[in-house]
Coordinates of C-alpha atoms in Angstrom, one line a residue:
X313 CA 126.8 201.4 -115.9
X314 CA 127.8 204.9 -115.2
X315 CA 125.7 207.9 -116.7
X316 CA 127.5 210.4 -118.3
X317 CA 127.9 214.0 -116.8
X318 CA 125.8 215.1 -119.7
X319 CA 122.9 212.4 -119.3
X320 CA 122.9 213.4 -115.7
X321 CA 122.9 217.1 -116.4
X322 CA 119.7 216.6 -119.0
X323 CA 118.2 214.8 -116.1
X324 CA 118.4 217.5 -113.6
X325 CA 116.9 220.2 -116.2
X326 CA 114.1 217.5 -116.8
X327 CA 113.8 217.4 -113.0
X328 CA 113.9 221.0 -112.8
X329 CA 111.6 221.5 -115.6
X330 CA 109.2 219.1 -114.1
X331 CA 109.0 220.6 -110.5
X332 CA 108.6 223.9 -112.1
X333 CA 105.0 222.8 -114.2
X334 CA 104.0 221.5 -110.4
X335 CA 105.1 224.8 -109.3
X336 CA 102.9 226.6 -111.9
X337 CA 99.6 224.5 -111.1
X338 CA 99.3 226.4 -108.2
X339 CA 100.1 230.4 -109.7
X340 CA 100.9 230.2 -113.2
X341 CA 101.0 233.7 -113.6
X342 CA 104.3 235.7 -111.9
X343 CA 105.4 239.1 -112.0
X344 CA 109.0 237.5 -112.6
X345 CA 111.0 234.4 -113.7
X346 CA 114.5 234.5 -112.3
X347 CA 117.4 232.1 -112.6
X348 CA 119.7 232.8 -109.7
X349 CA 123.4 231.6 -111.9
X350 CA 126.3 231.1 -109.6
X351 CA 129.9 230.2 -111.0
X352 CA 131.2 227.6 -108.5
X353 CA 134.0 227.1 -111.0
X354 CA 137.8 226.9 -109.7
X355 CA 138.8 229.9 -109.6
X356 CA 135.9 230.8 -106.5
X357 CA 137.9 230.0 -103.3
X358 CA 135.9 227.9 -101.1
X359 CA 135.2 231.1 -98.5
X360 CA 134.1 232.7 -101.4
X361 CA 131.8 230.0 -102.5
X362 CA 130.4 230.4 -99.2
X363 CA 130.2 234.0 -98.9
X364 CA 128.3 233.9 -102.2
X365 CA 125.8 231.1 -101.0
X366 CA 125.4 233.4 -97.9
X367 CA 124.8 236.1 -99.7
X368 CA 121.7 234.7 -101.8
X369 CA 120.2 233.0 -98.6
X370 CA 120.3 235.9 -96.2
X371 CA 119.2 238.3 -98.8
X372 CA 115.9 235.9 -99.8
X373 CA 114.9 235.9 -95.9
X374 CA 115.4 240.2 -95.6
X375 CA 111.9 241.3 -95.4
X376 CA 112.7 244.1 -98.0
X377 CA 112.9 241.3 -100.7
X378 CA 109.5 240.0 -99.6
X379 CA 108.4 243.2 -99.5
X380 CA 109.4 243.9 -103.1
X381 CA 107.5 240.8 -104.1
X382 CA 104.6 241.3 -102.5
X383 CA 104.3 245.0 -104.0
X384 CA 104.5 243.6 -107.6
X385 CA 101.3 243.4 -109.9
X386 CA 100.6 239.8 -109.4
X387 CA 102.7 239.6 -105.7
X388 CA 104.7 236.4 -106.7
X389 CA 108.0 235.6 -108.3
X390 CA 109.5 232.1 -109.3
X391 CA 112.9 231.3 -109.0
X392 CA 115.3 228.4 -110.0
X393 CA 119.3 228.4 -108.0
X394 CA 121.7 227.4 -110.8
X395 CA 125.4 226.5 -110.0
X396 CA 127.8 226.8 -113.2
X397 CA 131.4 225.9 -114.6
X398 CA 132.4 224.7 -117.5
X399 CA 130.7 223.7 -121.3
X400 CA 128.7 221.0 -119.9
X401 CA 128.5 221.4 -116.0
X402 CA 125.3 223.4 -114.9
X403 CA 123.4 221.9 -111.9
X404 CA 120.0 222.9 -111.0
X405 CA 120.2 223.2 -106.9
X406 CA 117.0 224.5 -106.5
X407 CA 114.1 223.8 -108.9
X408 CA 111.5 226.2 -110.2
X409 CA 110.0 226.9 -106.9
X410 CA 106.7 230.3 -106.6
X411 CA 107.8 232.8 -103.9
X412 CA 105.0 234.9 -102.7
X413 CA 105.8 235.9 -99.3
X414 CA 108.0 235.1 -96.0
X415 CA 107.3 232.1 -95.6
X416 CA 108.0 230.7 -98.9
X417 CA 110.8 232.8 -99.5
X418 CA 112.6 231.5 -96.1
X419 CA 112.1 228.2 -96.7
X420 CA 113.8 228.6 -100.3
X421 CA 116.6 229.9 -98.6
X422 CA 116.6 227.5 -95.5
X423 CA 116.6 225.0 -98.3
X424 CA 119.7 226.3 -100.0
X425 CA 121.7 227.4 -97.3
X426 CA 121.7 223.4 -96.7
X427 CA 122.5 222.4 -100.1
X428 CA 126.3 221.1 -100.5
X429 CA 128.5 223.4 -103.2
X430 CA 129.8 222.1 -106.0
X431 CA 133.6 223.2 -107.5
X432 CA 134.5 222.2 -110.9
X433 CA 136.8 223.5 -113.3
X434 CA 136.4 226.1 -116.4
X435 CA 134.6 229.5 -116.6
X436 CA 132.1 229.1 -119.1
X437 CA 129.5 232.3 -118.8
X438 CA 128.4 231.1 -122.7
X439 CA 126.8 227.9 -121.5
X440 CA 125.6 229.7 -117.9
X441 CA 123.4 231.7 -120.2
X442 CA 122.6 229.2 -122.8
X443 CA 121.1 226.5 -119.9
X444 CA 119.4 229.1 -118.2
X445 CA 117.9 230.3 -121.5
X446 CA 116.6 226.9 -122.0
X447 CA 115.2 226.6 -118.1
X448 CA 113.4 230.2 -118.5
X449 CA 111.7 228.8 -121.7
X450 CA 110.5 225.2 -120.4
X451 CA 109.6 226.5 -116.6
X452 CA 105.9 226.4 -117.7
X453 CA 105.2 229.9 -116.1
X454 CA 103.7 232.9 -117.5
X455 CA 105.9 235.6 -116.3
X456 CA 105.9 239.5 -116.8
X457 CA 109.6 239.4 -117.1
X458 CA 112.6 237.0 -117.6
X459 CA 115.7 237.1 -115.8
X460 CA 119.0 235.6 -115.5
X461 CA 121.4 236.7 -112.9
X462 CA 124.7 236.0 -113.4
X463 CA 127.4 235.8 -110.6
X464 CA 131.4 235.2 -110.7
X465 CA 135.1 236.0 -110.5
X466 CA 136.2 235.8 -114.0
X467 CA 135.9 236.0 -117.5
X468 CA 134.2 233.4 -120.1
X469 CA 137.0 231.2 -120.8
X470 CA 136.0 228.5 -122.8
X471 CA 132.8 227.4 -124.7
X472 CA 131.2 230.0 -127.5
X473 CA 131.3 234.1 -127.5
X474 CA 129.9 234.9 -124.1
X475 CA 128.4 238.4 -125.9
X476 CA 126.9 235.8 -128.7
X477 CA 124.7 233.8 -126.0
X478 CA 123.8 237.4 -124.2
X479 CA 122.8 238.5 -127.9
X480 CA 120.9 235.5 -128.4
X481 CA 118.7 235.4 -125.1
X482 CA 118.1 239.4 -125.2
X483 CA 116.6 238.6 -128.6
X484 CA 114.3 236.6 -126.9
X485 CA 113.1 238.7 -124.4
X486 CA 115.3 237.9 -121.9
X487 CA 117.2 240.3 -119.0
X488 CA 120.9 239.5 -117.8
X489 CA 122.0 240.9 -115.0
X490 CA 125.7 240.5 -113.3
X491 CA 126.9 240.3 -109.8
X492 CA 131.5 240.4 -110.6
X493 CA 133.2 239.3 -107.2
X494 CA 136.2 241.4 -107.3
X495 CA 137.4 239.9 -103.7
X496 CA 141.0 239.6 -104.9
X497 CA 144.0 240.9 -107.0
X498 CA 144.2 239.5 -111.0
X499 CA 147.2 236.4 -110.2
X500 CA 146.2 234.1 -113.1
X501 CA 144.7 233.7 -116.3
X502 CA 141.1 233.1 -114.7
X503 CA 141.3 236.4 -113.4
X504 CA 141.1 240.1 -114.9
X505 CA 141.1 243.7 -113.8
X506 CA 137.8 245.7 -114.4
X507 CA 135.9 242.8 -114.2
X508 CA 133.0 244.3 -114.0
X509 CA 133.7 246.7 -117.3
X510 CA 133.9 243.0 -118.6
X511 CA 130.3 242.6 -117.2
X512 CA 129.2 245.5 -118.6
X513 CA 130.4 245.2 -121.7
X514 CA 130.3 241.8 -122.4
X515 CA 127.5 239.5 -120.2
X516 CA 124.6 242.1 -119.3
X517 CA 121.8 242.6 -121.6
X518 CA 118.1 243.8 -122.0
X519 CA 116.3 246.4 -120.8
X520 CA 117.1 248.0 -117.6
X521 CA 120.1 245.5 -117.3
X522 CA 122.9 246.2 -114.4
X523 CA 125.5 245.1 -113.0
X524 CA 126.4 245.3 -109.3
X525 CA 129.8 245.1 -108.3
X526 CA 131.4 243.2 -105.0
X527 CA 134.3 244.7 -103.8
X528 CA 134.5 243.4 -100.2
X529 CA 133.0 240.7 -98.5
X530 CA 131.2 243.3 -96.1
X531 CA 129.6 244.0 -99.0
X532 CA 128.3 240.6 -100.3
X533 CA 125.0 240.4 -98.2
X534 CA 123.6 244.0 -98.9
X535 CA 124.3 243.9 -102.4
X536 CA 123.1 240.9 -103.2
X537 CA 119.9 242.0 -101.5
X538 CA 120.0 245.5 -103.3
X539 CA 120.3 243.2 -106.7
X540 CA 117.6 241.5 -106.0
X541 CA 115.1 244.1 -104.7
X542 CA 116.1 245.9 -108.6
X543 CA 115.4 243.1 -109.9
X544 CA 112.2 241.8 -108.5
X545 CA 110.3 245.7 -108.8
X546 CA 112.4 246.7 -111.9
X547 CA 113.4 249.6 -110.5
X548 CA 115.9 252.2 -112.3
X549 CA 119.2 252.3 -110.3
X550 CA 119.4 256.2 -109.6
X551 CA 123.2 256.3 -109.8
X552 CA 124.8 253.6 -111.9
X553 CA 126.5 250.6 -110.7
X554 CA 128.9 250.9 -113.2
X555 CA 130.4 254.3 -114.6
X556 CA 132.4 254.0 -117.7
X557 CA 135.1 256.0 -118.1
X558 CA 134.2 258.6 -120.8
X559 CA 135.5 257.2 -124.5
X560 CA 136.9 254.4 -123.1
X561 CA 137.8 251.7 -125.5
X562 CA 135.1 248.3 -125.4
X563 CA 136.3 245.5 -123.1
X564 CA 137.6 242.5 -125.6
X565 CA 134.4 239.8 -125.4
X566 CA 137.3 237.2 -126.1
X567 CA 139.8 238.4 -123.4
X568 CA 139.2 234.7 -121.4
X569 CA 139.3 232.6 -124.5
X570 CA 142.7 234.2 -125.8
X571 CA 144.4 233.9 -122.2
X572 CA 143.4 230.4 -121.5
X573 CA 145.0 229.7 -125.3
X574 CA 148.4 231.6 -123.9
X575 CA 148.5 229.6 -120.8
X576 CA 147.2 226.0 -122.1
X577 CA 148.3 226.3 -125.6
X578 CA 145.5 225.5 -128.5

């Protein structure tokens, strides 16, 4: 008999959850927990699947990064690779797994760069944070901080109020940062100008919380590296990522939910 998606889902996070306590045998302590959330959902074109994949494995092997980790208080981060869609498709493609150097950081990133991609439908940011919630609080490490790094192309479209399940983790203690691809021009419902005012506005929360725009796929590899460096030392961007324009009106947290309704009906 067939398992369903979401039996095979709960087994990966068991999976996950389990490699992470081996993990944690070995360095409990960490200066940082961070879940690496990708949106592999439809609206990512295969190149930029890749490009964003690329982007997360060349930036784990730049010896900056290792240099931030080795810098921090404890000189070791853990880090879990999450790939996201829709309500009920999260897949954990690399467990909890302690980074505290080179050596362990490149083989992370060998280990991903070989990992297949997955493409589903849906854009559900909501459920992004909500699984990642649950994989920061069942990792079984003590860490300094918490973070959850959320990257993708578009708007939560379906599932609860994305700002509700920011709300919720921040309560607990818990950092969001964002990484918009704005590769393209806005040509359907999935997509949306100022995505990352959406970002800002809507997904990011906590203290110190950024977000790092992508404009151009020249600049995938360096900012994804610059995100991580901020967020494994914590430091303060010194010019914003994001500017708002001065009195300019909130970005609608439901802007997703109400075009999906216009272009699929209720």
């Amino acid at each position: 008999m067939r398992q369903s998606l979401a039996t095979l889902l709960s087994l990966g996070l068991v999976a996950a959850v389990a490699c992470g306590a081996v993990a944690a045998e070995g360095g409990k302590e960490v200066d940082l927990a961070l879940v690496l959330a990708v949106d592999v959902s439809r609206s990512m074109d295969p190149d930029e699947q890749q490009l964003q994949r690329e982007g997360y494995v060349e930036a784990l092997r730049s010896p900056a990064v290792h240099a931030a980790i080795r810098k921090g208080a404890i000189g070791r981060i853990a880090v879990a690779y999450v790939e996201w869609s829709g309500v009920a498709e999260q897949k954990v493609v690399m467990p909890w797994t302690v980074i505290e150097g080179a050596a362990s950081a490149n083989a992370f990133a060998d280990q991903l760069a070989e990992a297949p991609i997955g493409r589903v439908y849906s854009t559900s940011i909501s459920a992004a944070i909500d699984f990642s919630v649950r994989l920061l609080e069942q990792s079984g490490f003590d860490a300094e901080r918490r973070v959850i790094d959320i990257s993708g192309d578009g708007p939560n479209n379906t599932g609860r109020a994305v700002n509700r399940a920011r709300d919720e983790a921040v309560a607990a203690d818990i950092i969001i940062n964002g990484l918009p691809f704005m590769l393209k021009r806005p040509n359907g419902f999935g997509d949306m100008e100022n995505l990352d005012r959406y970002y800002e506005d809507c997904v990011i929360g906590g203290v110190g919380a950024f977000v790092v725009p992508i404009r151009s796929r020249t600049e995938i590899i360096e900012a994804t590296r610059t995100k991580l460096i901020r967020e494994i030392s914590a430091a303060p961007d010194p010019e914003p990522a994001v500017v708002p324009a001065q009195g300019r009106e909130s970005v609608n947290c439901m802007i997703g939910e109400m075009r999906r309704q216009q272009q699929w009906g209720p």
